[in-house]
Amino acid sequence: MGFLAFGINHKTAAVEVRERVAFAPDQLADALQQLREDTLTQEVAILSTCNRTEIYLSQDHPNPDAVVEWVARFHGMTVEELARCSYLHRDAGAVRHMMRVAAGLDSMVLGEPQILGQMKDAWQSARTAGTLGPYLDRLFQSTFNTAKQVRTDTAIGENPVSVAFAAVSLARQIFSDLRRSTALLIGAGETIALVARHLYEQGVQKIIVANRTLERAELLSEPLGGQAILLNQIPDVLAQCDIIISSTASPLPILGKGAVERALKARKRSPMFMVDIAVPRDIEPEVGGLRDVYLYSVDDLHEVIEENLRSRQGAAEAAERLIDLGTDEFMQRLRALAAVDVLRRYRQKAEHLRDQELAKAQARLERGTDPQLVLAEMARSLTNKLLHDPSVQLKQMSAEGRAEALTLAQELFALDEDTHSVQGKS
């Protein structure tokens, strides 16, 4: 069984490309089914976040070209466009890559914890869609276990920094005193929840949460003493807001240039700080060209994040060693499973031959044949049939000059010197 990991991320593609290749949550189930059918893949899962889109699959003989062609076709891109900014990992390389991703070692923010939850969401989506399968499921479980060990045994997660933390850090550079600022948070997912907590800890006293459903917005805003609104109410409050941070799964922009222009006019040119963490983007890129607007995308947070990562480098080295161990252990278990499958099929074949010879022996006994003769004939015939195919294959391989096959056969059948000497004495 082979594995394949194909994708793009923040290192290989700009946000403009990543948003084109992203899978919206309501697309995933159909996409998984289409991918499996169109590429004849046995098991497949899709991970899609603001920083990466990756496809993991398990197949006897993976065909990466078919996967690339399908992704390009699904998102209306050319294969050449996709090939320029994508990467591909096979077998042990795919296993190692998945473990590094889950542990946060391949993230924009080294060691960030949210990616493990997103990886579990990808596993659950594939499971719900019926595209998971036993081999890919085993790989996900080993990936989760290794990521957990990295979190437990290294300092990779200490003093956590995240995209959310970086966004708030950047806001502090724009506004000297965040306590006098009003923040509008668009969305109510995990990233926005982290942003809200960081802003609250920095003393921001007025936090407005806008979401598609009011219940989710209230769940996030109430503990912080904030206000919950619906997305269509954003224009009503926009002029009050100094900080706007957005992270939704909307396929289309939520905040346009016209709405921001009207808010700026009402604010009498007082500056607005905006961070668009979403992929696809929630805020029209043209907003960044407006005077008195400081608009940052998720890619613009790199420098802020880098400043907070240097203390984690030693922990990252220890984490990489755990990833290597996790990869080796999984591949060993996979090879053992392959042996179990071969043994199972050979046992079935042997049991079939046994049943045939037993039926013949019972028929001869019913006809009154001497039991001693029946037993001897059954033993001789069963031995010959069990040895026939291995004997034919060994002779053929020997004739082809494949000397290693004879060595392997001696190991397989435990034909050491003691065996020869015992046979000689008998």
XYZ file of C-alpha atoms in Angstrom:
426
model
C 0.000 0.000 0.000
C 1.409 3.384 -1.010
C 0.755 6.861 0.364
C 0.755 10.252 -1.310
C 0.640 13.774 0.131
C 0.073 16.553 -2.418
C -0.534 20.222 -1.710
C 0.353 23.892 -1.590
C 1.052 26.038 1.470
C 2.176 29.477 2.617
C 5.770 28.664 1.653
C 5.027 27.700 -1.948
C 2.066 29.878 -2.932
C 0.843 33.418 -2.282
C -2.560 33.979 -0.730
C -4.004 34.802 -4.185
C -3.241 31.229 -5.285
C -4.133 29.566 -1.995
C -7.612 31.053 -2.005
C -8.206 29.637 -5.495
C -7.232 26.128 -4.354
C -9.096 26.197 -1.031
C -12.054 23.867 -0.448
C -15.040 25.426 1.299
C -16.549 23.255 4.070
C -19.726 22.663 2.058
C -17.628 21.433 -0.897
C -15.639 18.811 0.959
C -18.019 15.842 0.874
C -18.617 16.103 -2.888
C -14.951 16.856 -3.568
C -13.823 13.760 -1.665
C -16.216 11.534 -3.586
C -15.255 13.053 -6.943
C -11.546 12.778 -6.209
C -11.812 9.112 -5.276
C -13.904 8.234 -8.317
C -12.055 10.321 -10.923
C -8.576 9.174 -9.851
C -9.528 5.579 -8.911
C -8.146 6.276 -5.443
C -9.036 3.806 -2.691
C -8.730 6.144 0.333
C -8.508 9.948 0.380
C -8.726 12.947 2.734
C -8.498 16.713 2.157
C -7.030 19.299 4.551
C -7.915 22.906 3.671
C -6.923 25.838 5.904
C -5.952 29.467 5.374
C -2.308 28.447 4.999
C -2.516 25.165 3.090
C -4.560 22.812 0.971
C -3.358 19.218 1.016
C -4.622 15.886 -0.278
C -3.659 12.637 1.435
C -4.361 9.343 -0.272
C -3.677 5.653 0.058
C -3.557 3.419 -2.999
C -1.730 0.307 -4.217
C -0.043 2.322 -6.968
C -0.642 6.067 -6.417
C -0.867 8.207 -9.545
C 0.233 11.758 -8.660
C -0.443 13.081 -12.173
C -4.103 12.117 -11.880
C -4.368 13.948 -8.549
C -2.750 17.135 -9.891
C -4.995 17.072 -12.958
C -8.098 16.612 -10.803
C -7.228 19.508 -8.451
C -6.488 21.789 -11.409
C -9.757 20.820 -13.103
C -11.822 21.196 -9.905
C -10.528 24.726 -9.255
C -10.368 25.909 -12.866
C -6.563 26.119 -13.049
C -4.005 24.753 -15.470
C -1.796 21.860 -14.471
C 1.233 24.056 -15.136
C -0.012 26.762 -12.737
C -0.542 24.223 -9.992
C 2.731 22.383 -10.587
C 4.742 25.594 -10.117
C 3.591 26.078 -6.538
C 2.838 22.564 -5.281
C 4.762 19.764 -3.601
C 4.476 16.007 -3.524
C 5.561 13.434 -0.940
C 5.433 9.654 -1.342
C 5.223 6.765 1.125
C 7.547 7.413 4.104
C 7.949 11.007 2.912
C 4.162 11.444 2.945
C 3.949 9.932 6.438
C 6.677 12.232 7.748
C 5.064 15.270 6.120
C 1.664 14.596 7.710
C 3.276 14.186 11.134
C 5.250 17.425 10.735
C 2.084 19.279 9.712
C 0.074 17.927 12.659
C 2.852 18.837 15.107
C 2.990 22.412 13.809
C 6.501 22.054 12.375
C 5.388 23.042 8.880
C 3.155 25.920 9.974
C 3.671 29.632 9.448
C 3.732 29.791 13.228
C 6.140 27.105 14.415
C 4.406 24.802 16.855
C 0.982 26.452 16.595
C -1.674 24.155 18.077
C -4.678 24.877 15.828
C -3.409 22.737 12.941
C -3.839 19.508 14.925
C -7.532 20.266 15.362
C -7.809 21.078 11.660
C -6.098 17.782 10.839
C -8.662 15.964 13.009
C -11.423 17.794 11.138
C -9.976 16.524 7.832
C -9.963 12.974 9.232
C -13.572 13.316 10.396
C -14.712 14.758 7.049
C -13.177 11.821 5.167
C -14.691 9.404 7.648
C -18.153 10.966 7.249
C -17.831 10.963 3.450
C -16.819 7.290 3.492
C -13.431 7.903 1.856
C -11.162 7.157 4.825
C -10.401 3.422 4.724
C -8.237 1.295 7.063
C -4.764 2.313 5.857
C -5.338 6.069 5.811
C -7.145 5.789 9.141
C -4.090 4.063 10.671
C -1.870 6.825 9.285
C -4.053 9.563 10.785
C -4.107 7.824 14.187
C -0.312 7.460 14.182
C -0.033 11.107 13.104
C -2.215 12.252 16.009
C -0.245 10.132 18.496
C 3.104 11.470 17.278
C 1.874 15.085 17.350
C 0.639 14.552 20.911
C 4.038 13.159 21.908
C 5.754 16.201 20.386
C 3.498 18.478 22.464
C 4.136 16.454 25.617
C 7.869 15.799 25.331
C 9.148 19.080 23.861
C 8.744 22.793 24.543
C 7.389 23.434 21.046
C 4.087 24.673 22.447
C 5.364 26.817 25.292
C 4.621 30.560 25.148
C 2.413 29.903 22.129
C 2.357 32.317 19.258
C -0.211 32.122 16.500
C -1.603 34.046 13.585
C -4.123 35.450 16.075
C -1.366 36.540 18.450
C 0.602 38.072 15.573
C -2.447 40.064 14.446
C -2.910 41.537 17.907
C 0.826 42.261 18.196
C 0.647 44.186 14.941
C -2.351 46.147 16.216
C -0.266 47.243 19.201
C 2.232 48.776 16.786
C -0.512 50.842 15.113
C -2.380 51.912 18.269
C -0.288 52.869 21.282
C -3.126 52.126 23.716
C -5.449 49.311 22.711
C -7.674 49.959 25.722
C -9.272 52.898 23.931
C -9.882 50.917 20.725
C -13.020 49.217 19.478
C -12.514 45.877 17.744
C -14.769 44.231 15.170
C -14.172 40.502 14.764
C -15.776 38.869 11.735
C -16.393 35.147 12.164
C -16.689 32.974 15.255
C -14.269 30.106 14.636
C -11.222 29.017 16.610
C -8.890 31.670 15.182
C -11.301 34.521 15.947
C -11.821 33.089 19.437
C -8.041 33.316 19.987
C -7.984 36.873 18.622
C -10.801 37.844 20.983
C -8.963 36.411 23.985
C -5.708 38.179 23.076
C -7.503 41.512 22.581
C -9.344 41.121 25.871
C -6.056 40.380 27.656
C -4.587 43.536 26.093
C -7.354 45.606 27.657
C -9.665 46.152 24.672
C -12.974 46.905 26.362
C -15.332 47.008 23.391
C -15.375 43.909 21.194
C -18.023 43.361 18.512
C -18.379 39.876 16.991
C -20.164 39.561 13.637
C -21.163 36.133 12.386
C -23.586 34.428 10.024
C -25.477 33.008 13.014
C -26.143 35.218 16.024
C -25.915 32.312 18.496
C -22.267 31.598 17.681
C -21.408 35.303 17.911
C -23.107 35.554 21.315
C -21.295 32.466 22.578
C -17.971 34.161 21.827
C -18.772 37.750 22.800
C -20.752 37.355 26.035
C -17.880 36.081 28.258
C -15.872 39.146 27.149
C -18.675 41.600 27.714
C -18.861 42.184 23.978
C -21.628 42.704 21.421
C -22.927 40.130 18.923
C -24.283 41.120 15.493
C -25.100 39.474 12.171
C -22.905 39.916 9.108
C -25.438 42.178 7.414
C -25.202 44.587 10.368
C -21.482 45.276 9.838
C -22.077 48.557 7.905
C -24.031 49.865 10.912
C -21.056 49.537 13.289
C -18.061 49.817 10.959
C -17.449 53.524 11.568
C -17.046 52.844 15.319
C -14.305 50.268 14.792
C -10.567 50.890 14.975
C -9.515 47.247 14.609
C -11.156 44.823 12.167
C -9.947 41.211 12.075
C -11.747 38.710 9.867
C -11.598 34.927 9.497
C -14.597 33.187 7.957
C -15.137 30.377 5.451
C -17.089 32.619 3.075
C -16.288 32.002 -0.615
C -16.914 35.705 -1.384
C -15.645 38.935 0.263
C -17.713 40.165 3.208
C -16.297 43.684 3.465
C -16.075 45.802 0.320
C -14.344 49.035 -0.626
C -17.554 51.104 -0.680
C -18.551 50.209 2.882
C -15.077 51.074 4.171
C -15.048 54.414 2.294
C -18.325 55.397 3.938
C -16.986 54.392 7.367
C -13.791 56.414 6.862
C -15.808 59.485 5.935
C -17.832 59.150 9.134
C -14.625 58.645 11.155
C -13.146 61.885 9.746
C -10.110 59.976 8.408
C -9.275 58.333 11.735
C -7.160 55.269 10.815
C -8.514 51.723 10.641
C -6.356 48.643 11.182
C -7.519 45.491 9.362
C -6.207 41.945 9.240
C -7.758 39.477 6.808
C -6.808 35.984 7.988
C -9.320 34.203 5.743
C -8.542 32.220 2.591
C -10.400 33.034 0.351
C -10.132 36.616 1.579
C -12.992 38.296 3.451
C -11.917 41.877 2.705
C -11.629 43.115 -0.878
C -7.927 43.727 -1.672
C -8.828 47.194 -3.051
C -9.557 48.286 0.527
C -5.806 48.294 1.123
C -5.411 51.158 -1.325
C -7.590 53.507 0.733
C -5.925 56.269 2.675
C -5.923 55.765 6.463
C -6.493 52.014 6.116
C -3.782 49.571 7.218
C -4.824 46.254 5.638
C -2.757 43.117 6.223
C -3.299 39.618 4.845
C -2.242 36.406 6.523
C 1.007 36.498 4.519
C 1.896 39.932 5.917
C 2.131 38.508 9.424
C 5.377 36.642 8.668
C 7.741 39.212 10.173
C 5.765 39.536 13.391
C 5.649 35.775 13.738
C 9.372 35.285 13.072
C 10.262 37.521 16.006
C 8.359 35.197 18.322
C 9.818 31.925 17.071
C 13.540 32.016 17.789
C 13.097 30.554 21.269
C 11.450 27.481 19.776
C 14.258 26.339 17.508
C 15.817 23.955 20.024
C 12.428 22.400 20.724
C 11.850 22.062 16.984
C 15.021 19.982 16.615
C 13.855 17.614 19.346
C 10.427 17.466 17.696
C 11.981 16.512 14.349
C 13.673 13.530 15.994
C 10.314 12.384 17.391
C 8.799 12.771 13.927
C 11.546 10.558 12.464
C 10.872 7.907 15.101
C 7.123 8.101 14.507
C 7.633 7.714 10.746
C 9.927 4.690 11.157
C 7.541 2.983 13.587
C 4.550 3.489 11.297
C 6.381 2.170 8.227
C 7.514 -0.898 10.197
C 3.926 -1.587 11.246
C 2.785 -1.118 7.665
C 5.331 -3.647 6.394
C 4.207 -6.077 9.100
C 0.604 -5.651 7.952
C 1.666 -6.498 4.395
C 3.224 -9.737 5.676
C 0.051 -10.568 7.575
C -1.983 -10.192 4.383
C 0.321 -12.537 2.449
C 0.245 -15.091 5.263
C -3.541 -14.903 5.411
C -3.880 -15.622 1.704
C -1.349 -18.466 1.844
C -3.158 -19.978 4.820
C -6.444 -19.860 2.895
C -4.779 -21.632 -0.002
C -3.268 -24.280 2.296
C -6.595 -24.853 4.039
C -8.305 -25.290 0.673
C -5.755 -27.962 -0.329
C -6.161 -29.623 3.076
C -9.932 -29.795 2.694
C -9.563 -31.328 -0.775
C -7.198 -34.050 0.423
C -9.282 -34.708 3.525
C -12.399 -35.225 1.393
C -10.503 -37.691 -0.829
C -9.198 -39.578 2.206
C -12.658 -39.822 3.772
C -14.090 -41.161 0.501
C -11.389 -43.892 0.335
C -12.034 -44.857 3.953
C -15.746 -45.206 3.205
C -14.820 -47.578 0.352
C -12.922 -49.734 2.839
C -9.331 -48.843 1.918
C -6.724 -49.619 4.569
C -6.542 -46.546 6.919
C -2.732 -46.728 7.041
C -2.556 -46.474 3.244
C -5.095 -43.637 3.216
C -3.143 -41.618 5.791
C 0.166 -42.144 3.991
C -1.321 -41.145 0.635
C -3.028 -38.049 2.108
C 0.233 -36.918 3.753
C 2.253 -37.466 0.565
C -0.299 -35.716 -1.694
C -0.775 -32.730 0.651
C 3.002 -32.281 0.982
C 3.471 -32.367 -2.791
C 0.712 -29.836 -3.416
C 1.965 -27.420 -0.725
C 5.495 -27.570 -2.161
C 4.572 -27.537 -5.851
C 4.167 -23.759 -6.448
C 7.174 -22.702 -4.280
C 9.319 -25.323 -6.043
C 8.308 -24.146 -9.528
C 8.916 -20.485 -8.615
C 12.313 -21.181 -7.013
C 13.517 -23.139 -10.061
C 12.373 -20.348 -12.353
C 14.076 -17.636 -10.311
C 17.258 -19.684 -10.049
C 17.277 -20.159 -13.834
C 16.957 -16.382 -14.207
C 20.047 -15.880 -12.037
C 18.152 -14.467 -9.070
C 20.448 -15.959 -6.416
C 18.940 -13.722 -3.713
C 15.684 -15.671 -4.037
C 17.413 -18.874 -2.887
C 18.882 -17.068 0.115
C 15.476 -15.668 1.022
C 13.915 -19.128 0.648
C 16.471 -20.607 3.057
C 15.547 -17.915 5.605
C 11.813 -18.300 4.968
C 11.853 -22.074 5.443
C 14.515 -21.966 8.214
C 16.872 -24.235 6.248
C 20.037 -23.815 8.316
C 22.921 -26.262 8.766
C 21.232 -27.988 11.709
C 18.296 -28.834 9.442
C 20.595 -30.465 6.893
C 22.431 -32.498 9.537
C 19.169 -33.710 11.105
C 17.861 -34.757 7.662
C 21.130 -36.582 6.923
C 20.995 -38.555 10.159
C 17.408 -39.554 9.578
